[in-house]
Short mmCIF file of N, CA and C in Angstrom, two decimals:
data_model
loop_
_atom_site.label_atom_id
_atom_site.label_comp_id
_atom_site.label_asym_id
_atom_site.label_seq_id
_atom_site.Cartn_x
_atom_site.Cartn_y
_atom_site.Cartn_z
N UNK A 22 -7.32 43.07 -16.61
CA UNK A 22 -8.24 42.85 -17.71
C UNK A 22 -9.62 42.45 -17.20
N UNK A 23 -9.67 41.57 -16.21
CA UNK A 23 -10.97 41.14 -15.69
C UNK A 23 -11.73 42.31 -15.06
N UNK A 24 -11.01 43.21 -14.42
CA UNK A 24 -11.66 44.39 -13.84
C UNK A 24 -12.23 45.27 -14.94
N UNK A 25 -11.44 45.48 -16.01
CA UNK A 25 -11.90 46.32 -17.12
C UNK A 25 -13.09 45.70 -17.85
N UNK A 26 -13.04 44.39 -18.04
CA UNK A 26 -14.09 43.73 -18.81
C UNK A 26 -15.34 43.38 -18.02
N UNK A 27 -15.14 43.02 -16.74
CA UNK A 27 -16.26 42.51 -15.96
C UNK A 27 -16.45 43.21 -14.62
N UNK A 28 -15.55 44.12 -14.27
CA UNK A 28 -15.63 44.75 -12.96
C UNK A 28 -15.26 43.80 -11.85
N UNK A 29 -14.46 42.77 -12.15
CA UNK A 29 -14.10 41.75 -11.18
C UNK A 29 -12.61 41.50 -11.20
N UNK A 30 -12.05 41.27 -10.03
CA UNK A 30 -10.64 40.95 -9.94
C UNK A 30 -10.49 39.76 -8.99
N UNK A 31 -9.78 38.72 -9.42
CA UNK A 31 -9.63 37.57 -8.52
C UNK A 31 -8.83 37.96 -7.29
N UNK A 32 -9.09 37.30 -6.17
CA UNK A 32 -8.32 37.61 -4.96
C UNK A 32 -6.86 37.22 -5.15
N UNK A 33 -5.98 37.92 -4.45
CA UNK A 33 -4.55 37.63 -4.55
C UNK A 33 -4.25 36.19 -4.17
N UNK A 34 -5.06 35.63 -3.30
CA UNK A 34 -4.83 34.26 -2.84
C UNK A 34 -5.19 33.22 -3.90
N UNK A 35 -5.76 33.66 -5.02
CA UNK A 35 -6.18 32.71 -6.06
C UNK A 35 -4.99 32.01 -6.70
N UNK A 36 -3.83 32.64 -6.72
CA UNK A 36 -2.65 32.01 -7.30
C UNK A 36 -2.71 31.95 -8.82
N UNK A 37 -1.76 31.25 -9.40
CA UNK A 37 -1.66 31.13 -10.85
C UNK A 37 -2.64 30.07 -11.36
N UNK A 38 -3.40 30.41 -12.36
CA UNK A 38 -4.34 29.47 -12.99
C UNK A 38 -3.69 28.91 -14.24
N UNK A 39 -3.38 27.61 -14.28
CA UNK A 39 -2.71 27.05 -15.45
C UNK A 39 -3.57 27.07 -16.71
N UNK A 40 -4.87 27.30 -16.56
CA UNK A 40 -5.76 27.36 -17.72
C UNK A 40 -5.94 28.78 -18.25
N UNK A 41 -5.32 29.75 -17.59
CA UNK A 41 -5.46 31.15 -18.00
C UNK A 41 -4.52 31.46 -19.16
N UNK A 42 -5.04 32.19 -20.11
CA UNK A 42 -4.26 32.64 -21.26
C UNK A 42 -4.13 34.16 -21.19
N UNK A 43 -2.99 34.66 -21.59
CA UNK A 43 -2.78 36.10 -21.68
C UNK A 43 -2.65 36.43 -23.16
N UNK A 44 -3.41 37.41 -23.60
CA UNK A 44 -3.36 37.83 -25.00
C UNK A 44 -2.48 39.07 -25.07
N UNK A 45 -1.45 38.99 -25.91
CA UNK A 45 -0.54 40.11 -26.06
C UNK A 45 -0.52 40.57 -27.51
N UNK A 46 -0.28 41.86 -27.67
CA UNK A 46 -0.12 42.44 -29.00
C UNK A 46 0.99 43.48 -28.90
N UNK A 47 2.01 43.31 -29.68
CA UNK A 47 3.17 44.21 -29.65
C UNK A 47 3.76 44.33 -28.24
N UNK A 48 3.80 43.19 -27.51
CA UNK A 48 4.38 43.16 -26.18
C UNK A 48 3.51 43.73 -25.08
N UNK A 49 2.27 44.08 -25.40
CA UNK A 49 1.34 44.68 -24.43
C UNK A 49 0.19 43.72 -24.18
N UNK A 50 -0.18 43.53 -22.92
CA UNK A 50 -1.32 42.68 -22.58
C UNK A 50 -2.59 43.38 -23.06
N UNK A 51 -3.36 42.68 -23.90
CA UNK A 51 -4.58 43.27 -24.44
C UNK A 51 -5.82 42.43 -24.15
N UNK A 52 -5.64 41.29 -23.50
CA UNK A 52 -6.79 40.46 -23.20
C UNK A 52 -6.42 39.24 -22.38
N UNK A 53 -7.45 38.49 -22.02
CA UNK A 53 -7.26 37.26 -21.27
C UNK A 53 -8.45 36.34 -21.49
N UNK A 54 -8.24 35.08 -21.20
CA UNK A 54 -9.30 34.08 -21.24
C UNK A 54 -8.83 32.88 -20.44
N UNK A 55 -9.75 32.03 -20.09
CA UNK A 55 -9.44 30.77 -19.41
C UNK A 55 -10.12 29.66 -20.19
N UNK A 56 -9.38 28.61 -20.48
CA UNK A 56 -9.92 27.46 -21.20
C UNK A 56 -9.83 26.24 -20.31
N UNK A 57 -10.97 25.65 -20.00
CA UNK A 57 -11.02 24.44 -19.19
C UNK A 57 -11.45 23.26 -20.05
N UNK A 58 -10.77 22.14 -19.88
CA UNK A 58 -11.14 20.91 -20.58
C UNK A 58 -11.78 19.96 -19.59
N UNK A 59 -12.90 19.38 -19.99
CA UNK A 59 -13.60 18.38 -19.20
C UNK A 59 -14.02 17.28 -20.16
N UNK A 60 -13.22 16.22 -20.23
CA UNK A 60 -13.50 15.14 -21.18
C UNK A 60 -13.42 15.65 -22.60
N UNK A 61 -14.51 15.46 -23.35
CA UNK A 61 -14.51 15.90 -24.75
C UNK A 61 -15.12 17.29 -24.93
N UNK A 62 -15.18 18.05 -23.83
CA UNK A 62 -15.74 19.40 -23.86
C UNK A 62 -14.69 20.41 -23.44
N UNK A 63 -14.72 21.55 -24.05
CA UNK A 63 -13.86 22.67 -23.66
C UNK A 63 -14.75 23.86 -23.34
N UNK A 64 -14.44 24.57 -22.29
CA UNK A 64 -15.19 25.76 -21.91
C UNK A 64 -14.28 26.97 -21.89
N UNK A 65 -14.76 28.06 -22.45
CA UNK A 65 -14.01 29.32 -22.47
C UNK A 65 -14.70 30.27 -21.50
N UNK A 66 -13.91 30.79 -20.56
CA UNK A 66 -14.47 31.64 -19.51
C UNK A 66 -13.62 32.90 -19.37
N UNK A 67 -14.24 33.96 -18.88
CA UNK A 67 -13.51 35.19 -18.60
C UNK A 67 -12.78 35.75 -19.81
N UNK A 68 -13.39 35.60 -20.98
CA UNK A 68 -12.76 36.07 -22.21
C UNK A 68 -13.01 37.56 -22.35
N UNK A 69 -11.93 38.33 -22.39
CA UNK A 69 -12.07 39.78 -22.50
C UNK A 69 -10.91 40.36 -23.29
N UNK A 70 -11.22 41.34 -24.10
CA UNK A 70 -10.22 42.15 -24.81
C UNK A 70 -10.35 43.55 -24.24
N UNK A 71 -9.22 44.21 -24.04
CA UNK A 71 -9.23 45.57 -23.49
C UNK A 71 -10.28 46.40 -24.22
N UNK A 72 -11.14 47.10 -23.48
CA UNK A 72 -12.21 47.88 -24.11
C UNK A 72 -11.73 48.86 -25.19
N UNK A 73 -10.55 49.45 -25.03
CA UNK A 73 -10.04 50.39 -26.02
C UNK A 73 -9.67 49.71 -27.33
N UNK A 74 -9.52 48.40 -27.32
CA UNK A 74 -9.08 47.67 -28.50
C UNK A 74 -10.16 46.77 -29.09
N UNK A 75 -11.34 46.81 -28.53
CA UNK A 75 -12.43 46.00 -29.06
C UNK A 75 -12.85 46.52 -30.42
N UNK A 76 -13.36 45.63 -31.25
CA UNK A 76 -13.81 46.01 -32.58
C UNK A 76 -12.71 46.03 -33.62
N UNK A 77 -11.53 45.53 -33.27
CA UNK A 77 -10.40 45.54 -34.20
C UNK A 77 -10.01 44.13 -34.67
N UNK A 78 -10.84 43.15 -34.36
CA UNK A 78 -10.58 41.78 -34.82
C UNK A 78 -9.73 40.94 -33.89
N UNK A 79 -9.28 41.52 -32.77
CA UNK A 79 -8.45 40.77 -31.84
C UNK A 79 -9.24 39.62 -31.22
N UNK A 80 -10.42 39.92 -30.71
CA UNK A 80 -11.25 38.89 -30.09
C UNK A 80 -11.60 37.79 -31.06
N UNK A 81 -11.95 38.14 -32.26
CA UNK A 81 -12.30 37.15 -33.30
C UNK A 81 -11.11 36.21 -33.55
N UNK A 82 -9.94 36.79 -33.70
CA UNK A 82 -8.74 35.99 -33.96
C UNK A 82 -8.43 35.07 -32.78
N UNK A 83 -8.46 35.61 -31.58
CA UNK A 83 -8.13 34.82 -30.39
C UNK A 83 -9.16 33.71 -30.19
N UNK A 84 -10.43 34.03 -30.30
CA UNK A 84 -11.47 33.02 -30.11
C UNK A 84 -11.38 31.93 -31.17
N UNK A 85 -11.14 32.31 -32.39
CA UNK A 85 -10.97 31.33 -33.47
C UNK A 85 -9.80 30.39 -33.16
N UNK A 86 -8.69 30.94 -32.71
CA UNK A 86 -7.52 30.13 -32.36
C UNK A 86 -7.80 29.20 -31.18
N UNK A 87 -8.47 29.72 -30.14
CA UNK A 87 -8.80 28.88 -28.99
C UNK A 87 -9.68 27.71 -29.40
N UNK A 88 -10.67 27.98 -30.23
CA UNK A 88 -11.57 26.91 -30.68
C UNK A 88 -10.83 25.89 -31.54
N UNK A 89 -10.00 26.37 -32.45
CA UNK A 89 -9.24 25.48 -33.31
C UNK A 89 -8.31 24.59 -32.48
N UNK A 90 -7.66 25.16 -31.48
CA UNK A 90 -6.77 24.39 -30.61
C UNK A 90 -7.55 23.37 -29.80
N UNK A 91 -8.68 23.79 -29.22
CA UNK A 91 -9.49 22.87 -28.42
C UNK A 91 -9.98 21.70 -29.27
N UNK A 92 -10.46 22.00 -30.47
CA UNK A 92 -10.92 20.94 -31.38
C UNK A 92 -9.76 20.03 -31.77
N UNK A 93 -8.60 20.62 -32.03
CA UNK A 93 -7.42 19.83 -32.39
C UNK A 93 -6.97 18.93 -31.26
N UNK A 94 -7.25 19.34 -30.02
CA UNK A 94 -6.90 18.55 -28.84
C UNK A 94 -7.97 17.54 -28.48
N UNK A 95 -9.02 17.43 -29.32
CA UNK A 95 -10.03 16.41 -29.10
C UNK A 95 -11.36 16.86 -28.54
N UNK A 96 -11.56 18.15 -28.35
CA UNK A 96 -12.85 18.62 -27.84
C UNK A 96 -13.91 18.51 -28.93
N UNK A 97 -14.98 17.81 -28.63
CA UNK A 97 -16.09 17.69 -29.57
C UNK A 97 -16.99 18.91 -29.50
N UNK A 98 -17.01 19.55 -28.34
CA UNK A 98 -17.87 20.71 -28.11
C UNK A 98 -17.05 21.79 -27.41
N UNK A 99 -17.23 23.04 -27.85
CA UNK A 99 -16.64 24.18 -27.18
C UNK A 99 -17.80 25.08 -26.75
N UNK A 100 -17.83 25.41 -25.46
CA UNK A 100 -18.90 26.28 -24.99
C UNK A 100 -18.31 27.48 -24.27
N UNK A 101 -19.11 28.51 -24.11
CA UNK A 101 -18.69 29.70 -23.38
C UNK A 101 -19.90 30.33 -22.74
N UNK A 102 -19.63 31.28 -21.86
CA UNK A 102 -20.69 32.01 -21.20
C UNK A 102 -20.59 33.48 -21.59
N UNK A 103 -21.74 34.11 -21.73
CA UNK A 103 -21.78 35.53 -22.05
C UNK A 103 -23.05 36.12 -21.46
N UNK A 104 -22.96 37.35 -20.99
CA UNK A 104 -24.14 38.03 -20.49
C UNK A 104 -25.12 38.23 -21.64
N UNK A 105 -26.39 38.01 -21.39
CA UNK A 105 -27.40 38.07 -22.45
C UNK A 105 -27.58 39.47 -23.01
N UNK A 106 -27.10 40.50 -22.30
CA UNK A 106 -27.23 41.86 -22.82
C UNK A 106 -25.95 42.37 -23.48
N UNK A 107 -24.97 41.49 -23.68
CA UNK A 107 -23.70 41.87 -24.29
C UNK A 107 -23.79 41.63 -25.80
N UNK A 108 -24.46 42.54 -26.50
CA UNK A 108 -24.72 42.37 -27.93
C UNK A 108 -23.45 42.23 -28.76
N UNK A 109 -22.43 43.00 -28.43
CA UNK A 109 -21.18 42.94 -29.21
C UNK A 109 -20.59 41.53 -29.13
N UNK A 110 -20.50 40.97 -27.92
CA UNK A 110 -19.95 39.62 -27.75
C UNK A 110 -20.87 38.58 -28.40
N UNK A 111 -22.17 38.73 -28.22
CA UNK A 111 -23.11 37.78 -28.83
C UNK A 111 -22.96 37.76 -30.35
N UNK A 112 -22.81 38.92 -30.95
CA UNK A 112 -22.63 38.98 -32.41
C UNK A 112 -21.34 38.29 -32.83
N UNK A 113 -20.27 38.50 -32.08
CA UNK A 113 -19.00 37.84 -32.38
C UNK A 113 -19.17 36.33 -32.29
N UNK A 114 -19.72 35.86 -31.20
CA UNK A 114 -19.83 34.41 -30.98
C UNK A 114 -20.71 33.74 -32.03
N UNK A 115 -21.85 34.34 -32.32
CA UNK A 115 -22.72 33.72 -33.33
C UNK A 115 -22.10 33.78 -34.71
N UNK A 116 -21.32 34.81 -35.00
CA UNK A 116 -20.67 34.89 -36.32
C UNK A 116 -19.61 33.81 -36.49
N UNK A 117 -19.11 33.27 -35.37
CA UNK A 117 -18.12 32.20 -35.42
C UNK A 117 -18.76 30.81 -35.29
N UNK A 118 -20.09 30.76 -35.26
CA UNK A 118 -20.77 29.47 -35.25
C UNK A 118 -21.35 29.04 -33.92
N UNK A 119 -21.13 29.81 -32.86
CA UNK A 119 -21.74 29.48 -31.57
C UNK A 119 -23.23 29.73 -31.67
N UNK A 120 -23.98 28.96 -30.92
CA UNK A 120 -25.42 29.18 -30.87
C UNK A 120 -25.89 29.09 -29.42
N UNK A 121 -26.93 29.82 -29.07
CA UNK A 121 -27.42 29.78 -27.69
C UNK A 121 -27.93 28.38 -27.35
N UNK A 122 -27.58 27.92 -26.16
CA UNK A 122 -28.05 26.63 -25.68
C UNK A 122 -28.93 26.85 -24.46
N UNK A 123 -28.44 27.65 -23.53
CA UNK A 123 -29.19 28.00 -22.32
C UNK A 123 -29.00 29.49 -22.11
N UNK A 124 -30.07 30.18 -21.75
CA UNK A 124 -29.92 31.59 -21.39
C UNK A 124 -30.42 31.78 -19.97
N UNK A 125 -29.74 32.65 -19.26
CA UNK A 125 -30.15 32.98 -17.90
C UNK A 125 -29.68 34.38 -17.59
N UNK A 126 -30.41 35.02 -16.71
CA UNK A 126 -30.01 36.35 -16.25
C UNK A 126 -29.18 36.18 -14.99
N UNK A 127 -28.31 37.13 -14.73
CA UNK A 127 -27.48 37.11 -13.54
C UNK A 127 -28.08 38.08 -12.52
N UNK A 128 -28.03 37.70 -11.28
CA UNK A 128 -28.55 38.54 -10.22
C UNK A 128 -27.48 38.72 -9.15
N UNK A 129 -27.56 39.82 -8.44
CA UNK A 129 -26.64 40.08 -7.35
C UNK A 129 -27.41 40.63 -6.16
N UNK A 130 -27.01 40.24 -4.99
CA UNK A 130 -27.56 40.78 -3.76
C UNK A 130 -26.57 41.82 -3.26
N UNK A 131 -27.02 43.07 -3.20
CA UNK A 131 -26.10 44.13 -2.77
C UNK A 131 -26.55 44.76 -1.48
#
């Protein structure tokens, strides 16, 4: 999923991440995300829904559930990261009440 969504795959040596969530639909993996808790803050990272299934409400449902769970577990703030040129994700996040706090561009040395 991370390769499909971001062009990135964690190294095999990374092991199991206890904060990683697998999103399934009808027994098929359709997405993933990682939720980290730090005090009264929760961060959502690496959130991706399979590109073929985007636009069907899966991401909205999963993100809503993650936020509701984090808040129920005591998180006062839920934050996430998104590329500034990812309009589809930005529209989803703002429609659920997220607002930009910090924006930055990503750079790579190739």
